[in-house]
PDB file of C-alpha atoms in Angstrom:
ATOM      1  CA  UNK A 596      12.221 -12.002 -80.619  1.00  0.00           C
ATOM      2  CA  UNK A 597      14.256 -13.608 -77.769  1.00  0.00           C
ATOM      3  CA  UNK A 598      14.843  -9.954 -76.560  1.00  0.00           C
ATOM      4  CA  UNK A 599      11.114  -9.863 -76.301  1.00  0.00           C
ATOM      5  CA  UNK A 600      10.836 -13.042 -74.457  1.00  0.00           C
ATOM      6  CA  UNK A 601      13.321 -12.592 -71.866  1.00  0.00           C
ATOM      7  CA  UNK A 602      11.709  -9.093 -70.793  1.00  0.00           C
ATOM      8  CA  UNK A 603       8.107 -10.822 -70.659  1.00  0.00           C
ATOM      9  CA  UNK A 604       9.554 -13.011 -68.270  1.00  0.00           C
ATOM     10  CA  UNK A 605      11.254 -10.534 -66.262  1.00  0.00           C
ATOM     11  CA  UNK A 606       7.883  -8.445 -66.123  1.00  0.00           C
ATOM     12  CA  UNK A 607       6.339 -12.061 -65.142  1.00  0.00           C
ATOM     13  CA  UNK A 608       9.145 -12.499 -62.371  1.00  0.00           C
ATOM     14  CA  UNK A 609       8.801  -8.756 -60.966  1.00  0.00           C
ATOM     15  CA  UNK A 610       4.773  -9.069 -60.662  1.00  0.00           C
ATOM     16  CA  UNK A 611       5.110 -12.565 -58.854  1.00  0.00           C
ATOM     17  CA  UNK A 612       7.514 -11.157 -56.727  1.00  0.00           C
ATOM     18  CA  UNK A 613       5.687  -8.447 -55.732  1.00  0.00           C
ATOM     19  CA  UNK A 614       2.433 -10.059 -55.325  1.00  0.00           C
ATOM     20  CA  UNK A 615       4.132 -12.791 -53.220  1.00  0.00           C
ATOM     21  CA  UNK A 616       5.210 -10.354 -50.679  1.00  0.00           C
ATOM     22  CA  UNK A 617       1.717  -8.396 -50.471  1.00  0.00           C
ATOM     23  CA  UNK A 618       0.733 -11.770 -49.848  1.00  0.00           C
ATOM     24  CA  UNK A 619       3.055 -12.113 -46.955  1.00  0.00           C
ATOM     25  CA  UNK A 620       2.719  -9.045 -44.952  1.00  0.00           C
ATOM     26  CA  UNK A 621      -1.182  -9.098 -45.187  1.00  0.00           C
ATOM     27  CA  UNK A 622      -0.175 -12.539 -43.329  1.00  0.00           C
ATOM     28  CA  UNK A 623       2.052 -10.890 -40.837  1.00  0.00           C
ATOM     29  CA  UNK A 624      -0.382  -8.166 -39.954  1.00  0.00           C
ATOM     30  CA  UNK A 625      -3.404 -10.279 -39.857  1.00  0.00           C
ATOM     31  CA  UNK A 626      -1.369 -12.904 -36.765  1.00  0.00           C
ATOM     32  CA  UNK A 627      -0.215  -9.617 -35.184  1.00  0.00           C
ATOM     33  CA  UNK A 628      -3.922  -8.180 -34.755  1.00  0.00           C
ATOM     34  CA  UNK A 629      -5.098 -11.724 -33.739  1.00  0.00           C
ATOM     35  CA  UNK A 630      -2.147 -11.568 -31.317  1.00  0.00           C
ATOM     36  CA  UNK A 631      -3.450  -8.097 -29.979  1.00  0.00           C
ATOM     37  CA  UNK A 632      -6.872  -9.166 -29.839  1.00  0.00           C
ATOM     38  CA  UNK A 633      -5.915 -11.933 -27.765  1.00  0.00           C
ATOM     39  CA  UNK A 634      -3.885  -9.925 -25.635  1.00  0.00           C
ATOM     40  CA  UNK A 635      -6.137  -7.375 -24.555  1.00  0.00           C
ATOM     41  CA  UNK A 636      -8.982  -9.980 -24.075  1.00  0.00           C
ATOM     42  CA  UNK A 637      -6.955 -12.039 -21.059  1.00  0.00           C
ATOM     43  CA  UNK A 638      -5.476  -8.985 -19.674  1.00  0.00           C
ATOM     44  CA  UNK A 639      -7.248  -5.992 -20.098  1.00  0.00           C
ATOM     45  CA  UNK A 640      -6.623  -2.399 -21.286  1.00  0.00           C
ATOM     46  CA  UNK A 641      -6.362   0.722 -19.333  1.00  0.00           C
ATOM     47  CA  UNK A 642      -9.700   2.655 -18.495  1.00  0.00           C
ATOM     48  CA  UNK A 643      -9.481   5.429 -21.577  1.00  0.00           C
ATOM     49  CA  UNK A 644     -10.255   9.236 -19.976  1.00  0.00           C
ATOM     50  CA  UNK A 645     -13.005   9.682 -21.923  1.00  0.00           C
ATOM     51  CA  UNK A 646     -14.000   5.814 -20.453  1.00  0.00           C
ATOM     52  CA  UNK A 647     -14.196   7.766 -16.609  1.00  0.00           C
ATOM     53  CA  UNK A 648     -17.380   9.426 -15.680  1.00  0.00           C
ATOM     54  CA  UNK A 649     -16.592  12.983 -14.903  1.00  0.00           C
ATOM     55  CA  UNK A 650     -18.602  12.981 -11.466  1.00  0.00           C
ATOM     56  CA  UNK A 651     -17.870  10.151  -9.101  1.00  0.00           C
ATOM     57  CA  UNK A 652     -19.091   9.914  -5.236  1.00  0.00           C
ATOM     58  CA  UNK A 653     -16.912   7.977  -2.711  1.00  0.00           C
ATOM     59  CA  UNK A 654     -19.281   6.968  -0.166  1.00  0.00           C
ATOM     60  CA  UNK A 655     -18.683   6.585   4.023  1.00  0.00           C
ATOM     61  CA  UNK A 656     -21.311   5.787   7.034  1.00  0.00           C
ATOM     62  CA  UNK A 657     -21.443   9.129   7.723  1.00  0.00           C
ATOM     63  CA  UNK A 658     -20.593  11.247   4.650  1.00  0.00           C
ATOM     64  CA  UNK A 659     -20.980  11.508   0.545  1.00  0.00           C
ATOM     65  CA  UNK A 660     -17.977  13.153  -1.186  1.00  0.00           C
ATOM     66  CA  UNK A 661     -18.726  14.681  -4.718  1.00  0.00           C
ATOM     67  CA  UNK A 662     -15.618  14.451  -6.680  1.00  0.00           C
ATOM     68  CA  UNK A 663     -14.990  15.798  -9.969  1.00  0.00           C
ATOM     69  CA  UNK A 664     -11.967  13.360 -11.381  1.00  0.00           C
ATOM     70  CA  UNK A 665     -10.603  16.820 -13.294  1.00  0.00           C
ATOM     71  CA  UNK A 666      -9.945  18.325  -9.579  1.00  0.00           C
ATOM     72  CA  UNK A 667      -8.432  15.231  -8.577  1.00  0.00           C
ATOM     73  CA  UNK A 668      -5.773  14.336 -11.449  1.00  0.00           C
ATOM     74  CA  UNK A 669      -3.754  11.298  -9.147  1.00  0.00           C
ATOM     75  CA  UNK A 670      -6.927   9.712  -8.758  1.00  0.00           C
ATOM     76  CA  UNK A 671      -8.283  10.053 -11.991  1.00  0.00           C
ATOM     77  CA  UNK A 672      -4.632   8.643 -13.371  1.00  0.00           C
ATOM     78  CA  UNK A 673      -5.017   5.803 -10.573  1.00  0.00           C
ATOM     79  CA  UNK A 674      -8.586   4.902 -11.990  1.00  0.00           C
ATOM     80  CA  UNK A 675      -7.299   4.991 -15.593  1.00  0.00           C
ATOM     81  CA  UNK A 676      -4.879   1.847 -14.927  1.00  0.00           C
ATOM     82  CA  UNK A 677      -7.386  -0.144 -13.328  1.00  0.00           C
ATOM     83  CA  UNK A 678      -9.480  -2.658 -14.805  1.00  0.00           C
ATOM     84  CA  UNK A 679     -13.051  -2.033 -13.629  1.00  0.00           C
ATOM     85  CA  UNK A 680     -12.741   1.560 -12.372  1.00  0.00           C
ATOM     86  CA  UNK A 681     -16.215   1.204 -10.571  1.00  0.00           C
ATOM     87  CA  UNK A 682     -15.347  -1.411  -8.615  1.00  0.00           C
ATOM     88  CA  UNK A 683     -12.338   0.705  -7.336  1.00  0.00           C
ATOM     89  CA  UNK A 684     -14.610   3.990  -6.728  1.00  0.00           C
ATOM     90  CA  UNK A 685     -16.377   1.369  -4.323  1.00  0.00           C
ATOM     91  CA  UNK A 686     -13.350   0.382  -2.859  1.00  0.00           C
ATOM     92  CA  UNK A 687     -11.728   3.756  -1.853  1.00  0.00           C
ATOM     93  CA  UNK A 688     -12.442   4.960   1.483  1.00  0.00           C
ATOM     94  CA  UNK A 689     -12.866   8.216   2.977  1.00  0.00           C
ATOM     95  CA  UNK A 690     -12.569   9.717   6.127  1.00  0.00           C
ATOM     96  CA  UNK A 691     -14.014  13.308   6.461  1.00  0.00           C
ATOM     97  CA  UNK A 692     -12.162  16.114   9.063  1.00  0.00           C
ATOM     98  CA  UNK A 693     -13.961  17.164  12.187  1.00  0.00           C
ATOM     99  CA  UNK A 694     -13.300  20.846  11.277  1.00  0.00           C
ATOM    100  CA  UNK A 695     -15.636  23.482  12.155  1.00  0.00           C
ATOM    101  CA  UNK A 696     -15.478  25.728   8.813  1.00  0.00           C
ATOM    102  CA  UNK A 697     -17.244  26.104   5.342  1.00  0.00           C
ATOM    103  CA  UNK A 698     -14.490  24.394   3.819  1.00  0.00           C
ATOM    104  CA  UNK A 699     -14.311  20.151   4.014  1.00  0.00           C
ATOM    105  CA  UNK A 700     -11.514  18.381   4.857  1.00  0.00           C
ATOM    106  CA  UNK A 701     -11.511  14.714   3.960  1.00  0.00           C
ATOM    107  CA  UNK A 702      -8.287  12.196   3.000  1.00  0.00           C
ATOM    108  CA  UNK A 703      -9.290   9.606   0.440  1.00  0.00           C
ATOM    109  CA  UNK A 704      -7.399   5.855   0.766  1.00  0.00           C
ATOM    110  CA  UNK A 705      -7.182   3.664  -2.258  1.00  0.00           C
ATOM    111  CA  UNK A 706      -4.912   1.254  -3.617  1.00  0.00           C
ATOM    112  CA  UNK A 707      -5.305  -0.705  -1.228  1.00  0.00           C
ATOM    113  CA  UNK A 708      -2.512  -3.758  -0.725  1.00  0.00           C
ATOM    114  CA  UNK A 709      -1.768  -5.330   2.595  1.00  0.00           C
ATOM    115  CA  UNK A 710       0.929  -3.262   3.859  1.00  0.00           C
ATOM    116  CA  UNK A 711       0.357   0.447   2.511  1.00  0.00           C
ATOM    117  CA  UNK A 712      -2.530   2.527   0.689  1.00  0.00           C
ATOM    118  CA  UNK A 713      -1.979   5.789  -1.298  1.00  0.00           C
ATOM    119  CA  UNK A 714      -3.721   8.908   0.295  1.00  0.00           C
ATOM    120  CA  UNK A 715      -5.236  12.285  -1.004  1.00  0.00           C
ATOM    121  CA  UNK A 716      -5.950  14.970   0.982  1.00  0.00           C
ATOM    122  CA  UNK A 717      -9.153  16.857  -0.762  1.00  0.00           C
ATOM    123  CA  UNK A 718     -10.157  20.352  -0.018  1.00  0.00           C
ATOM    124  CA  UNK A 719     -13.847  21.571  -1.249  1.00  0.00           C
ATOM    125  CA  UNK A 720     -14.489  25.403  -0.715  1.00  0.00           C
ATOM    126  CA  UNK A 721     -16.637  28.039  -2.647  1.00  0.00           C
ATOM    127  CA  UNK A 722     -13.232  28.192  -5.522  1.00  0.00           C
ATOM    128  CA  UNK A 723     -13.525  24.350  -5.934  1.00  0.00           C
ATOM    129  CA  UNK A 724     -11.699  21.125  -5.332  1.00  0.00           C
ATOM    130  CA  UNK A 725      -7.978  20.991  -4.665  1.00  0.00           C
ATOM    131  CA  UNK A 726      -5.674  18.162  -3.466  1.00  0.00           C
ATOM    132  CA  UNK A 727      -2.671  17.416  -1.979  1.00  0.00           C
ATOM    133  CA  UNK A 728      -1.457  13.735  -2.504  1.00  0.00           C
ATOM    134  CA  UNK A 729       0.409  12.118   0.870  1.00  0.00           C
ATOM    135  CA  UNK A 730       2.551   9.129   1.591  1.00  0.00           C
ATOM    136  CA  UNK A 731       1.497   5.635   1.331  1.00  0.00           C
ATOM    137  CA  UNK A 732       1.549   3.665   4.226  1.00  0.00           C
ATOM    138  CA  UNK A 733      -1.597   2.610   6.850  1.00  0.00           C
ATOM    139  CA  UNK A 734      -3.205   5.794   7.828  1.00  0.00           C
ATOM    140  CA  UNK A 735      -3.539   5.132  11.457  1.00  0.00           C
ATOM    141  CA  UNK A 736      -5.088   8.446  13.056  1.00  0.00           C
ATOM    142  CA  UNK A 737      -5.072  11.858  12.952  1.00  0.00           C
ATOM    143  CA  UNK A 738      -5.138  15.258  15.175  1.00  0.00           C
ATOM    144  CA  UNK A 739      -6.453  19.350  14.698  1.00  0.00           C
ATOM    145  CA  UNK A 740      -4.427  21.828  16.377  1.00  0.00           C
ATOM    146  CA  UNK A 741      -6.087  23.861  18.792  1.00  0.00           C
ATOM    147  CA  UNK A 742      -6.844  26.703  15.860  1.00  0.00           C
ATOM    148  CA  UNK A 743      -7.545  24.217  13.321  1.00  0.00           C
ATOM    149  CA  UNK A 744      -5.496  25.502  10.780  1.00  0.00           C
ATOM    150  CA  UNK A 745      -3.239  22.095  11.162  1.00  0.00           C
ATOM    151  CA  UNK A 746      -3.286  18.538  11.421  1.00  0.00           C
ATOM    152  CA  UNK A 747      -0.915  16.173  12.449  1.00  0.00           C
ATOM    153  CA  UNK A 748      -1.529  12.137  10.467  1.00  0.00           C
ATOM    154  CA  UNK A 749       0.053   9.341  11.746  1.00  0.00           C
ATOM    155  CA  UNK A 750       1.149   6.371   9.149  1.00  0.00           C
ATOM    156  CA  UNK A 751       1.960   3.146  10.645  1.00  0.00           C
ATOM    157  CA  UNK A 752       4.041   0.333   8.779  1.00  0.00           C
ATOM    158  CA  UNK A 753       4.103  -3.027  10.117  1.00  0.00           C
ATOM    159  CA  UNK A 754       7.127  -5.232   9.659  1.00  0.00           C
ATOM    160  CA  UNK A 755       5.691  -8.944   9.772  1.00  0.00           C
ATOM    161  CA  UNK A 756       3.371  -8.404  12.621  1.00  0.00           C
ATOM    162  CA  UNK A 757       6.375  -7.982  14.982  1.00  0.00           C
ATOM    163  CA  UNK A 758       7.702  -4.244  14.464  1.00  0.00           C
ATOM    164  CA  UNK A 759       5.491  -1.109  13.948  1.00  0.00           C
ATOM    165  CA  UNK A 760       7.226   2.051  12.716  1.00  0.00           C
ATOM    166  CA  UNK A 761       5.182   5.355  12.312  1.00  0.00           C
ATOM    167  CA  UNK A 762       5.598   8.711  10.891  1.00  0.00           C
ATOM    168  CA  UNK A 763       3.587  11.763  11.400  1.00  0.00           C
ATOM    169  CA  UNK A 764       2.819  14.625   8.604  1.00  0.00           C
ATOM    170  CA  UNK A 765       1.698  17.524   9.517  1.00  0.00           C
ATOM    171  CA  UNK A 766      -0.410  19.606   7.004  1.00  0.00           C
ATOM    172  CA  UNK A 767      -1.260  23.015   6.684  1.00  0.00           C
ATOM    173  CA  UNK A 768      -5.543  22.902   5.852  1.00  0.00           C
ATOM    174  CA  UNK A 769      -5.602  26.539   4.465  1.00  0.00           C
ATOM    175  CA  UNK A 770      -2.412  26.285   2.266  1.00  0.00           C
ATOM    176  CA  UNK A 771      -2.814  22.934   1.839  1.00  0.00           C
ATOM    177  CA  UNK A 772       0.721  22.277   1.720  1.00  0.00           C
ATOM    178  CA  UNK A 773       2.768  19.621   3.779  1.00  0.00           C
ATOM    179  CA  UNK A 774       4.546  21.592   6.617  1.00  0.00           C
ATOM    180  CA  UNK A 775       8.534  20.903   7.062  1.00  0.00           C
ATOM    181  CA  UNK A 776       9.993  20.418  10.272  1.00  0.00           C
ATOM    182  CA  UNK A 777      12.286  22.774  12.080  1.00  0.00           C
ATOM    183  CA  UNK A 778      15.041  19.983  12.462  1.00  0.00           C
ATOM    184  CA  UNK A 779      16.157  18.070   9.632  1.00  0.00           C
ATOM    185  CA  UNK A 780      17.021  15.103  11.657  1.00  0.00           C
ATOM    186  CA  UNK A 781      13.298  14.657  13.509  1.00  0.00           C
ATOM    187  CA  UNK A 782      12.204  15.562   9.896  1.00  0.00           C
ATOM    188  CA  UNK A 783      14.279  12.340   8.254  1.00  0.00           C
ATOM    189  CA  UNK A 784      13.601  10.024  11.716  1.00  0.00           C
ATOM    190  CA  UNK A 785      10.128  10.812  12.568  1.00  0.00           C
ATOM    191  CA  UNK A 786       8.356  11.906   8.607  1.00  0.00           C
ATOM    192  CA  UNK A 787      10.168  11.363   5.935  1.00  0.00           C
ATOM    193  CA  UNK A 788      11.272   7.909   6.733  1.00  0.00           C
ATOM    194  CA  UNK A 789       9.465   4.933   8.973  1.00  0.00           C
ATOM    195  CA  UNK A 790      12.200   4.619  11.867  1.00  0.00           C
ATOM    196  CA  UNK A 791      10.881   4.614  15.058  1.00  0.00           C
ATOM    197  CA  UNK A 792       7.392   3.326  16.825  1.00  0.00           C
ATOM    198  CA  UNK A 793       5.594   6.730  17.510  1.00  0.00           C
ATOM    199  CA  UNK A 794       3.507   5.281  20.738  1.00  0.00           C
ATOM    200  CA  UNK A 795       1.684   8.743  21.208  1.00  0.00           C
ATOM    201  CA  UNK A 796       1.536  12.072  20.028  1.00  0.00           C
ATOM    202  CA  UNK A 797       0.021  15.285  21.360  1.00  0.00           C
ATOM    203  CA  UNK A 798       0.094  18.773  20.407  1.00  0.00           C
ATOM    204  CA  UNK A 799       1.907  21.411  22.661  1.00  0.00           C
ATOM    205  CA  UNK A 800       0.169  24.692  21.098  1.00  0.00           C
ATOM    206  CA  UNK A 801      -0.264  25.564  17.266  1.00  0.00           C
ATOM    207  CA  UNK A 802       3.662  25.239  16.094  1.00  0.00           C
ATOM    208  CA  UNK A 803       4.925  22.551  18.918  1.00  0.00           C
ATOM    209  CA  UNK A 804       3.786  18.901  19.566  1.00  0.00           C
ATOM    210  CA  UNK A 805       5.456  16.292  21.608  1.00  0.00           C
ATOM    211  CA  UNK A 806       6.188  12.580  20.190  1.00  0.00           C
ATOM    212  CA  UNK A 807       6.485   9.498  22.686  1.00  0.00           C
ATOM    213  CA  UNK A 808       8.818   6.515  21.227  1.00  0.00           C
ATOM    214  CA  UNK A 809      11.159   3.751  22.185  1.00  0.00           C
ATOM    215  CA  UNK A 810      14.093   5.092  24.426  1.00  0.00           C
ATOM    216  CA  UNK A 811      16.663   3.051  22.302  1.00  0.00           C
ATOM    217  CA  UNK A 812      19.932   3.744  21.233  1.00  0.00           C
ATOM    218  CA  UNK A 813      19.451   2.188  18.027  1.00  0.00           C
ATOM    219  CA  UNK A 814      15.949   1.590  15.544  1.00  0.00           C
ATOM    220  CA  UNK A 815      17.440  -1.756  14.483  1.00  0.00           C
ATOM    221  CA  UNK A 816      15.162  -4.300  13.808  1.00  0.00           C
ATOM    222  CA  UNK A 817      15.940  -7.311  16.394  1.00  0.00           C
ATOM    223  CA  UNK A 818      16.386  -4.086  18.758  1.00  0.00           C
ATOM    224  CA  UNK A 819      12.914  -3.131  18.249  1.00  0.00           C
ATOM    225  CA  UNK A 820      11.576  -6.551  18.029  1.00  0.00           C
ATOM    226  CA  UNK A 821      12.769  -7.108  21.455  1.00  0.00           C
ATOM    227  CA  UNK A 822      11.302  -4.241  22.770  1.00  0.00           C
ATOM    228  CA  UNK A 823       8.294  -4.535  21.285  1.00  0.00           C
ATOM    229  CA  UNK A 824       8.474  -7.959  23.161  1.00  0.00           C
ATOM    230  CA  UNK A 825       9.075  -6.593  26.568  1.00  0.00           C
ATOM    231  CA  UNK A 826       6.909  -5.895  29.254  1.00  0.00           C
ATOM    232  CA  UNK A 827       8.359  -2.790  30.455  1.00  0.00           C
ATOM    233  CA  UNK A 828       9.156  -0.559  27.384  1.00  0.00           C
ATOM    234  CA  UNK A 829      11.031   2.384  28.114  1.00  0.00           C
ATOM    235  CA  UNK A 830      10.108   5.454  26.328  1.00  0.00           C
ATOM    236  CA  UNK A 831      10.917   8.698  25.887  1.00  0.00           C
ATOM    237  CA  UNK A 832       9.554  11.912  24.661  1.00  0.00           C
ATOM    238  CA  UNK A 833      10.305  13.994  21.650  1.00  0.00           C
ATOM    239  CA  UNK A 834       9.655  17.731  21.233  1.00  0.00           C
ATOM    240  CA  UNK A 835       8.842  19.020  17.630  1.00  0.00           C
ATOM    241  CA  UNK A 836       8.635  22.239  16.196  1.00  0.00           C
ATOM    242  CA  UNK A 837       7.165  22.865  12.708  1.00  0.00           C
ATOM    243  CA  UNK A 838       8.732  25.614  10.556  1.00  0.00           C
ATOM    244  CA  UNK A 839       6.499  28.122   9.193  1.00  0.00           C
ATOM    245  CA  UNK A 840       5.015  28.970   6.143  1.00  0.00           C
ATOM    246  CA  UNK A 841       4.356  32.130   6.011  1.00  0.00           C
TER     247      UNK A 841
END
């Protein structure tokens, strides 16, 4: 009989037990989705792809750009991690190519801060979309090559008002690739990194353009600022060829 008893109350102790701790994780998880819920309504998920309309048009004075987000894949990831997607469709900006062909050129600026934006270059022919992203900076201006099968884009980069560095990219429109200088060294001084003020730029014929900058010995800051500061800059003039890519 006492056998009995003592196994009645272990069954007793087991069930309490267990229902005791059911008890207690349907607490936990209950304050954890609470917690979630609270989280996502202060800060916001991510836009979800199937969120995105597939179709979007970015919208200038002068031009409409039809954009299917599936041609444009570091856009449509850009859109995706920002709050109200719509509102920064509205906000990118395009500038359209001057190029006498079937094909349109146009460079798309978005994430906007107040130093730098990210930039796509977009190519629409008969085959589609396709796009080529490019540096972030401020895209300042831009010039075709004689056969307009190249463009040179200048990027300028302000250092508190006082010191403007630029870089220039060229870009190949049919390959729509980004086309490597000849000389490492211009390459890392004048693209690749913002070094020196690019006051001008020209092209010499199809492969060759010339670059006008500070004639300094050094691109140091308070050596920059002072020129900047000067009346009577001294500059010189850079030559530049562009390897091929053939």
């Amino acid at each position: 009989m006492k056998k009995k008893f003592l196994l009645l109350l272990l069954f007793v102790v087991l069930v309490t037990s267990a229902v005791i701790i059911l008890w207690f994780d349907r607490l936990k998880s209950s304050a954890f989705q609470t917690e979630m819920g609270n989280d996502a309504n202060s800060v916001g998920l991510p836009n979800q792809a199937s969120s995105l309309p597939n179709i979007i048009e970015i919208i200038n004075e002068e031009a409409t750009l039809q954009l299917s987000l599936n041609d444009v894949p570091e856009y449509k990831r850009h859109l995706m991690n920002e709050w109200d997607f719509q509102t920064e469709i509205d906000r990118t900006q395009l500038e359209v190519l001057k190029v006498p062909s079937s094909e349109t050129y146009s460079m798309l600026k978005y994430g906007c801060g107040t130093k730098a934006c990210s930039t796509l270059f977009v190519k629409t022919d008969d085959i589609g979309t396709h796009s080529l992203p490019l540096p972030e900076g401020i895209l300042q201006d831009y010039k075709l090559s004689s056969d307009y099968q190249q463009v040179l884009i200048r990027y300028a980069y302000d250092e508190g008002g006082l010191v403007k560095r630029q870089i220039l990219v060229a870009v190949d429109l049919k390959k729509l690739e980004i086309i490597p200088y000849a000389s490492t060294d211009l390459e890392e001084a004048f693209m690749l990194k913002p070094t020196w003020p690019i006051i001008s730029y020209d092209w010499i014929d199809n492969n060759h353009f010339t670059i006008e900058t500070a004639a300094l010995e050094t691109s140091e800051y308070n050596v920059l600022k002072e020129w900047f500061d000067s009346n009577d800059r001294e500059t010189r003039k850079v030559t530049i060829r562009l390897n091929s890519l053939d």
